[in-house]
PDB file of C-alpha atoms and ligand atoms in Angstrom:
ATOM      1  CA  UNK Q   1     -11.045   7.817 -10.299  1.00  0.00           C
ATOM      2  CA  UNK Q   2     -12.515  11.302  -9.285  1.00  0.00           C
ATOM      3  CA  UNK Q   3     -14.247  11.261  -6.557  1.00  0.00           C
ATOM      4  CA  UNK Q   4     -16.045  14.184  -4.683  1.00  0.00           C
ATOM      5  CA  UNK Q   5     -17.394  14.396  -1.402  1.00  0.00           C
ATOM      6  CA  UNK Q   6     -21.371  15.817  -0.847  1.00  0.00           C
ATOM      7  CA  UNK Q   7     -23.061  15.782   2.266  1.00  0.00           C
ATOM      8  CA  UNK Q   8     -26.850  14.671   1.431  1.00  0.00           C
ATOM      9  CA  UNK Q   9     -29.271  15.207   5.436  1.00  0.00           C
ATOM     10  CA  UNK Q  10     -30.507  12.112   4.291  1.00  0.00           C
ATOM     11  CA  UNK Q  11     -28.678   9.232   6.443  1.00  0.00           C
ATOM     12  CA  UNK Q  12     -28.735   8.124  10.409  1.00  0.00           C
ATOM     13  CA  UNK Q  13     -26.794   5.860  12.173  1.00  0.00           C
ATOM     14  CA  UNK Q  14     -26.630   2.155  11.595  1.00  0.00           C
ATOM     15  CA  UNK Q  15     -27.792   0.006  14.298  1.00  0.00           C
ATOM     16  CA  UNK Q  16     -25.405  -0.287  17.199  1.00  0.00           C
ATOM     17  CA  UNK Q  17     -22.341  -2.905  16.478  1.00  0.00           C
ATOM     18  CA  UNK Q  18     -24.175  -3.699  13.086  1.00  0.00           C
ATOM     19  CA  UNK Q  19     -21.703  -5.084  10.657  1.00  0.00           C
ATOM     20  CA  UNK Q  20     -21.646  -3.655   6.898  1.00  0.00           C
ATOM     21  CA  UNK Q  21     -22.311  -6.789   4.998  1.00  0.00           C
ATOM     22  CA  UNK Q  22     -23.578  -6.055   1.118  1.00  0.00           C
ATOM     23  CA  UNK Q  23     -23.077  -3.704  -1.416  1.00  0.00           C
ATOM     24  CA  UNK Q  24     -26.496  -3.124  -3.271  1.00  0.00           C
ATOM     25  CA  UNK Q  25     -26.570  -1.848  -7.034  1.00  0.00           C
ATOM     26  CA  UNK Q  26     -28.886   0.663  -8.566  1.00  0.00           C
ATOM     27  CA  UNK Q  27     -29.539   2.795 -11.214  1.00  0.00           C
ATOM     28  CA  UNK Q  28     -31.079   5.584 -11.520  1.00  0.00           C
ATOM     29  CA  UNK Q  29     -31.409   8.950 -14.288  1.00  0.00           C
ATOM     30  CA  UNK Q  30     -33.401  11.823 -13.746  1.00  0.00           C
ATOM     31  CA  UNK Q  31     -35.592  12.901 -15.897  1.00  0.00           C
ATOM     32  CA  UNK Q  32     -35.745   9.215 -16.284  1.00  0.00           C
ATOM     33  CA  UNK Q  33     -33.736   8.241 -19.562  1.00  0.00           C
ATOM     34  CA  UNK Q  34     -31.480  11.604 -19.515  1.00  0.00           C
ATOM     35  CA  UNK Q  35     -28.173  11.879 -18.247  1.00  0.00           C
ATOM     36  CA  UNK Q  36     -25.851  14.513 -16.838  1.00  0.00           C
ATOM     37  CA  UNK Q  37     -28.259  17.052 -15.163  1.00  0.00           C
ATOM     38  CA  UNK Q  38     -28.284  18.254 -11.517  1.00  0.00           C
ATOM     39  CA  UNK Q  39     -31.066  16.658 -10.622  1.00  0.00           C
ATOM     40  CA  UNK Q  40     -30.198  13.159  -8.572  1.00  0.00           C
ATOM     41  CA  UNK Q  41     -27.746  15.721  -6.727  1.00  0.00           C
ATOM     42  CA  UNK Q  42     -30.823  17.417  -6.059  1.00  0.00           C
ATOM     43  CA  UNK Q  43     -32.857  14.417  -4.756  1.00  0.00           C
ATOM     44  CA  UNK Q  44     -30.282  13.323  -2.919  1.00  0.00           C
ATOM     45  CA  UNK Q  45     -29.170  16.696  -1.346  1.00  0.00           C
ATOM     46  CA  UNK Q  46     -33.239  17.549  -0.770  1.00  0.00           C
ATOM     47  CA  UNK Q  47     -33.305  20.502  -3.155  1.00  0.00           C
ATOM     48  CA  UNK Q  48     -34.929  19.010  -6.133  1.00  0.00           C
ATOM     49  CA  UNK Q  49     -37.774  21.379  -7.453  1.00  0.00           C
ATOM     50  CA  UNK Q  50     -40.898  19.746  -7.906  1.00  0.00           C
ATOM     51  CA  UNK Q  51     -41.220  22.120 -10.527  1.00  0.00           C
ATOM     52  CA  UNK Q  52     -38.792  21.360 -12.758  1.00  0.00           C
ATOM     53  CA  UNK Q  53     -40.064  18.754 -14.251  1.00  0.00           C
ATOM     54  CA  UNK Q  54     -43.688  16.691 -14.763  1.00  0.00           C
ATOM     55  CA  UNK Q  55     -42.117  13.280 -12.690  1.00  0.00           C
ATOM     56  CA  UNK Q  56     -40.345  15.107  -9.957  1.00  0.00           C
ATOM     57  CA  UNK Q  57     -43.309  16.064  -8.754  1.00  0.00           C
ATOM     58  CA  UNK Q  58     -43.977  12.631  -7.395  1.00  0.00           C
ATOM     59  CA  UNK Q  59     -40.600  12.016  -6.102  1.00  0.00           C
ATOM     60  CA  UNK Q  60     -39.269  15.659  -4.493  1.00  0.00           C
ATOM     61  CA  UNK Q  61     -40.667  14.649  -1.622  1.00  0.00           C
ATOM     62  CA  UNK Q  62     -38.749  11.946  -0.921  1.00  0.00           C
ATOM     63  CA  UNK Q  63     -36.047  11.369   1.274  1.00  0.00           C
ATOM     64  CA  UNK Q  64     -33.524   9.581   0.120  1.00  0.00           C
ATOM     65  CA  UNK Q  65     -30.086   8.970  -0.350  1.00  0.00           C
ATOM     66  CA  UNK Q  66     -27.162   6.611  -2.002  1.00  0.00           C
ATOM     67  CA  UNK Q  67     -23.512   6.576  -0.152  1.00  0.00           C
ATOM     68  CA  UNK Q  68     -22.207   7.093  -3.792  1.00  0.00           C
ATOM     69  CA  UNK Q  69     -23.188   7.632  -7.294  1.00  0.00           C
ATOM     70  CA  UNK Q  70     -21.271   6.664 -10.369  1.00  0.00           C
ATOM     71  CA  UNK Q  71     -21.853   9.342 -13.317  1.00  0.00           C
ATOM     72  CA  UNK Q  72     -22.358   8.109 -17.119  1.00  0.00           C
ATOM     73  CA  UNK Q  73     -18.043   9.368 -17.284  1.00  0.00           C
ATOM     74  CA  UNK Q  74     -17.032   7.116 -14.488  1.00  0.00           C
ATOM     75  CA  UNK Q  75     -17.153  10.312 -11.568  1.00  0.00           C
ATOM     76  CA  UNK Q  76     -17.475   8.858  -8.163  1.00  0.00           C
ATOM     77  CA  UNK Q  77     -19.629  10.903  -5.582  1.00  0.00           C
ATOM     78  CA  UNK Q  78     -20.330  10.147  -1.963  1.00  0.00           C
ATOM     79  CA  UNK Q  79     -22.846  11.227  -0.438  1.00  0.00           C
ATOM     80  CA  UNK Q  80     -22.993   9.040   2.863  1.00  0.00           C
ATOM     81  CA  UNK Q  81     -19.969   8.087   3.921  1.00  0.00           C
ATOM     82  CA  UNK Q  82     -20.137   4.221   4.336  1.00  0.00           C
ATOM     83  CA  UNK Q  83     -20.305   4.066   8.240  1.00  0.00           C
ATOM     84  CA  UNK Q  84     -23.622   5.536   8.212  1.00  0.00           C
ATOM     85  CA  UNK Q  85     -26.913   4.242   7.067  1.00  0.00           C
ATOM     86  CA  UNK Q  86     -28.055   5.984   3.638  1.00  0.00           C
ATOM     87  CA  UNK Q  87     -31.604   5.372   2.659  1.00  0.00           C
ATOM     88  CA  UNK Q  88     -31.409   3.827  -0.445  1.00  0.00           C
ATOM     89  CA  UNK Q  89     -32.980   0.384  -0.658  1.00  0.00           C
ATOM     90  CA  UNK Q  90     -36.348   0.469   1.215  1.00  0.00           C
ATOM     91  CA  UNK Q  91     -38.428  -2.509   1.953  1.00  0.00           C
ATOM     92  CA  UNK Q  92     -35.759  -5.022   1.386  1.00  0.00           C
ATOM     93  CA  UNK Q  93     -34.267  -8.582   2.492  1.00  0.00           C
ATOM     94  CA  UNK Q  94     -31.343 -10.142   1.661  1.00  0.00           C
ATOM     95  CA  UNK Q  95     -30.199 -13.851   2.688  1.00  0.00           C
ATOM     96  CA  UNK Q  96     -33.220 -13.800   5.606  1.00  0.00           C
ATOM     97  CA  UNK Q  97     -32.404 -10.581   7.021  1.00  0.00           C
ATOM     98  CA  UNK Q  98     -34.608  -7.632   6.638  1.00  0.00           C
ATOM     99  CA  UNK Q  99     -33.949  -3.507   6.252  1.00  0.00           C
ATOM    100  CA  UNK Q 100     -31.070  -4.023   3.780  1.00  0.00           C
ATOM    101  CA  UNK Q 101     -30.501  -0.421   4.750  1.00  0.00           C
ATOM    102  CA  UNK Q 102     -29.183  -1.370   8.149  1.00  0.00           C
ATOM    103  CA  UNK Q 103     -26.042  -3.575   6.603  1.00  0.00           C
ATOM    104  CA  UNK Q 104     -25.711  -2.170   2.944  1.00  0.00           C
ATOM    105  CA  UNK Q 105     -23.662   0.396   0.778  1.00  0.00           C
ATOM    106  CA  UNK Q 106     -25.879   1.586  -2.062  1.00  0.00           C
ATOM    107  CA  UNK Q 107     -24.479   2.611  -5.307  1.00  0.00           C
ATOM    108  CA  UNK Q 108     -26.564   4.518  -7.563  1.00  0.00           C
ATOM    109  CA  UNK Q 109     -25.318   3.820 -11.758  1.00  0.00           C
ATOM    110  CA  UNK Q 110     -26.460   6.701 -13.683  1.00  0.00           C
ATOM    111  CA  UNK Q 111     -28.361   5.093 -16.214  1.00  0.00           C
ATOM    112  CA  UNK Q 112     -31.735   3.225 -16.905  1.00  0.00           C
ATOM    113  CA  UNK Q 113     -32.743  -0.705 -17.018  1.00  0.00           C
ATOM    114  CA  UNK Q 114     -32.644  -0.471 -20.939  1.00  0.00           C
ATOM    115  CA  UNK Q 115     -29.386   0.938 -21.694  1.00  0.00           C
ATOM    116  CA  UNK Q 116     -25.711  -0.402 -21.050  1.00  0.00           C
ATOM    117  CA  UNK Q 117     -23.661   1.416 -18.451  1.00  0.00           C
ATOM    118  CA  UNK Q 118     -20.486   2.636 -19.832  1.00  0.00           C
ATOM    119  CA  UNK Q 119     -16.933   1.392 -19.457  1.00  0.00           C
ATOM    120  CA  UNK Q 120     -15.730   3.873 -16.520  1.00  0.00           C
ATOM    121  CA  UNK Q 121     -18.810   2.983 -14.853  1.00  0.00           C
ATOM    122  CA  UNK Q 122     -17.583  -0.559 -14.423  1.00  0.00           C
ATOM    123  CA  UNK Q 123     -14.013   0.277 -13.890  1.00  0.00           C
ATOM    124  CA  UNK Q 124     -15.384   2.704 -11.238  1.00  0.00           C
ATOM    125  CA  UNK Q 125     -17.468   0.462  -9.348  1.00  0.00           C
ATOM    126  CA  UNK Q 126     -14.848  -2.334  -9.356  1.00  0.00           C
ATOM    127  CA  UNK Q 127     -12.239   0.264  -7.765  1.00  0.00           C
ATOM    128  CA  UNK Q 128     -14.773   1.505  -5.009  1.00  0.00           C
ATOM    129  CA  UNK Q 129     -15.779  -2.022  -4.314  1.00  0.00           C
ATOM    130  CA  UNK Q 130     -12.127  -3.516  -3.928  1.00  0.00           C
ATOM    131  CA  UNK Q 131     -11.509  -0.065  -1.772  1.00  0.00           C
ATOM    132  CA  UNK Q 132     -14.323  -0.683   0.567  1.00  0.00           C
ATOM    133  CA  UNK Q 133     -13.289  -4.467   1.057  1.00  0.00           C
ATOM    134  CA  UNK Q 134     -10.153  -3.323   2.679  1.00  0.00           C
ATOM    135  CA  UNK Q 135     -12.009  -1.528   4.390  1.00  0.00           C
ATOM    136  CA  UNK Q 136     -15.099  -3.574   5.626  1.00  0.00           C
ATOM    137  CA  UNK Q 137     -14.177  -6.942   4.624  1.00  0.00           C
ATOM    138  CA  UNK Q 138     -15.556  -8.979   1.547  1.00  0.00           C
ATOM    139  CA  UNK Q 139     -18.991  -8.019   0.769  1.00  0.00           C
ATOM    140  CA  UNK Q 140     -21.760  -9.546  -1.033  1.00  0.00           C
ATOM    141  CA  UNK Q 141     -23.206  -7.364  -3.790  1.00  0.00           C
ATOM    142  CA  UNK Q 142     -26.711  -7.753  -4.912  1.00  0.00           C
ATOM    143  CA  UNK Q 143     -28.645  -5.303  -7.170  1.00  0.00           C
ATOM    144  CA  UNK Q 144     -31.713  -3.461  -5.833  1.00  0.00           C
ATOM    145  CA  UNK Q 145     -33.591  -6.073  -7.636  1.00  0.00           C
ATOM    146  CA  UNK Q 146     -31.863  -8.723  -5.296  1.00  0.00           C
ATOM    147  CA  UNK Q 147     -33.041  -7.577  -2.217  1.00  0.00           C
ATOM    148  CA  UNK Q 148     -36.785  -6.079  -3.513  1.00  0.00           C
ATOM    149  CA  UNK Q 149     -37.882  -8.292  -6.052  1.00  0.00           C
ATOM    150  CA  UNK Q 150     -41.220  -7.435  -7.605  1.00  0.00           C
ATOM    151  CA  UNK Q 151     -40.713  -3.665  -6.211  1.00  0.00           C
ATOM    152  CA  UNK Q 152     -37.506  -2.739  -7.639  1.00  0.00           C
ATOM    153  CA  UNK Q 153     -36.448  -3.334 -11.365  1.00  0.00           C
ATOM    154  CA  UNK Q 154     -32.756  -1.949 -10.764  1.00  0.00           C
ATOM    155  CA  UNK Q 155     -30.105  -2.435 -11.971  1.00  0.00           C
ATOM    156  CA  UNK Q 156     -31.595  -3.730 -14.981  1.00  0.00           C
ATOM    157  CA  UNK Q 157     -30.524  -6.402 -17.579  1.00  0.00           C
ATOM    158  CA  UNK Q 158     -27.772  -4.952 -18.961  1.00  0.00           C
ATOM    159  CA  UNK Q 159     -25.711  -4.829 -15.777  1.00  0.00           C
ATOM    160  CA  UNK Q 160     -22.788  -7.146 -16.721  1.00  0.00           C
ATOM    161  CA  UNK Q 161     -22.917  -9.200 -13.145  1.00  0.00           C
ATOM    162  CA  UNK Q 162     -20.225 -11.947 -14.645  1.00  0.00           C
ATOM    163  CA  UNK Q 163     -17.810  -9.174 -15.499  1.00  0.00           C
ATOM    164  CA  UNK Q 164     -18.511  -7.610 -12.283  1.00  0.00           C
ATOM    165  CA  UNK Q 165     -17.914 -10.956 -10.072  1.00  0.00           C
ATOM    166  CA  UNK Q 166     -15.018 -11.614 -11.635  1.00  0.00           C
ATOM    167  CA  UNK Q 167     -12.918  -8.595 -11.313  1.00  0.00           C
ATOM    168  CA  UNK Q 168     -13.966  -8.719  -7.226  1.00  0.00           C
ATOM    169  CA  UNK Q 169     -12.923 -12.556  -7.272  1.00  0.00           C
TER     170      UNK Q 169
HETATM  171 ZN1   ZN G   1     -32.644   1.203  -6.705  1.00  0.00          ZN
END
């Protein structure tokens, strides 16, 4: 698993003696439906160019951030490292509690809702995940769409959840 270390200025500190409880799934491409640019390293390292492109012009304002992203080859990246809050999930709520942001890990999929992630993708995520339960503890893991339903789409339908919660069994 490659993995590289990035420092996005988009995080803060979780609330005081907060425990890290979920993992929350995304996806994400920029352009949307094109893979391998610079550009979520841009988003999430506040440098994309609004310029660049007709949608980023909406979006290069934002700030936000994913502790990792897994690339369309299986390349781990973290961003945020897990003790701190990233901003990826928004308005959110998972099992009563609100702020998912607060509790969560966020992992970003490059990809899109209509188009299967690829095999190192999975094995990627599965390898993180078991490495941040020794870590944290067992987690729950929920996708965007989980915790912002009717806002948030991600990660889509062809997310293989069964596959998924059976390698973390
Ligand atoms: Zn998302």
């Amino acid at each position: 698993m490659i993995r590289e270390v990035r420092r996005s200025p988009h995080f803060d500190d979780r609330p005081e003696g907060e425990k890290i409880s979920l993992l929350v799934v995304h996806n994400i491409a920029l352009p949307p439906g094109e893979y391998g640019g610079p550009y979520i390293d841009d988003l999430f390292m506040g440098k994309l160019d609004p310029a660049a492109h007709p949608y980023f012009a909406e979006i290069a304002g934002l700030r936000v951030s994913s502790h990792y992203l897994i690339r369309r080859d299986g390349t781990l990246i973290e961003y945020v490292p897990p003790e701190k809050r990233a901003w990826h999930a928004g308005a959110s709520s998972w099992k009563g509690r609100e702020r998912c942001n607060d509790f969560s890990i966020g992992v970003e999929l490059e990809g899109s809702d209509d188009v299967p992630f690829s095999e190192p993708q999975y094995e990627t995520l599965i390898a993180l995940a078991r490495g941040l339960y020794e870590r944290f503890g067992r987690l729950d893991i929920a996708g965007h769409s989980d915790v912002a339903p009717g806002r948030k789409t991600d990660p889509g339908p062809w997310f293989d959840w069964p596959r998924v919660h059976s390698a973390l069994a």
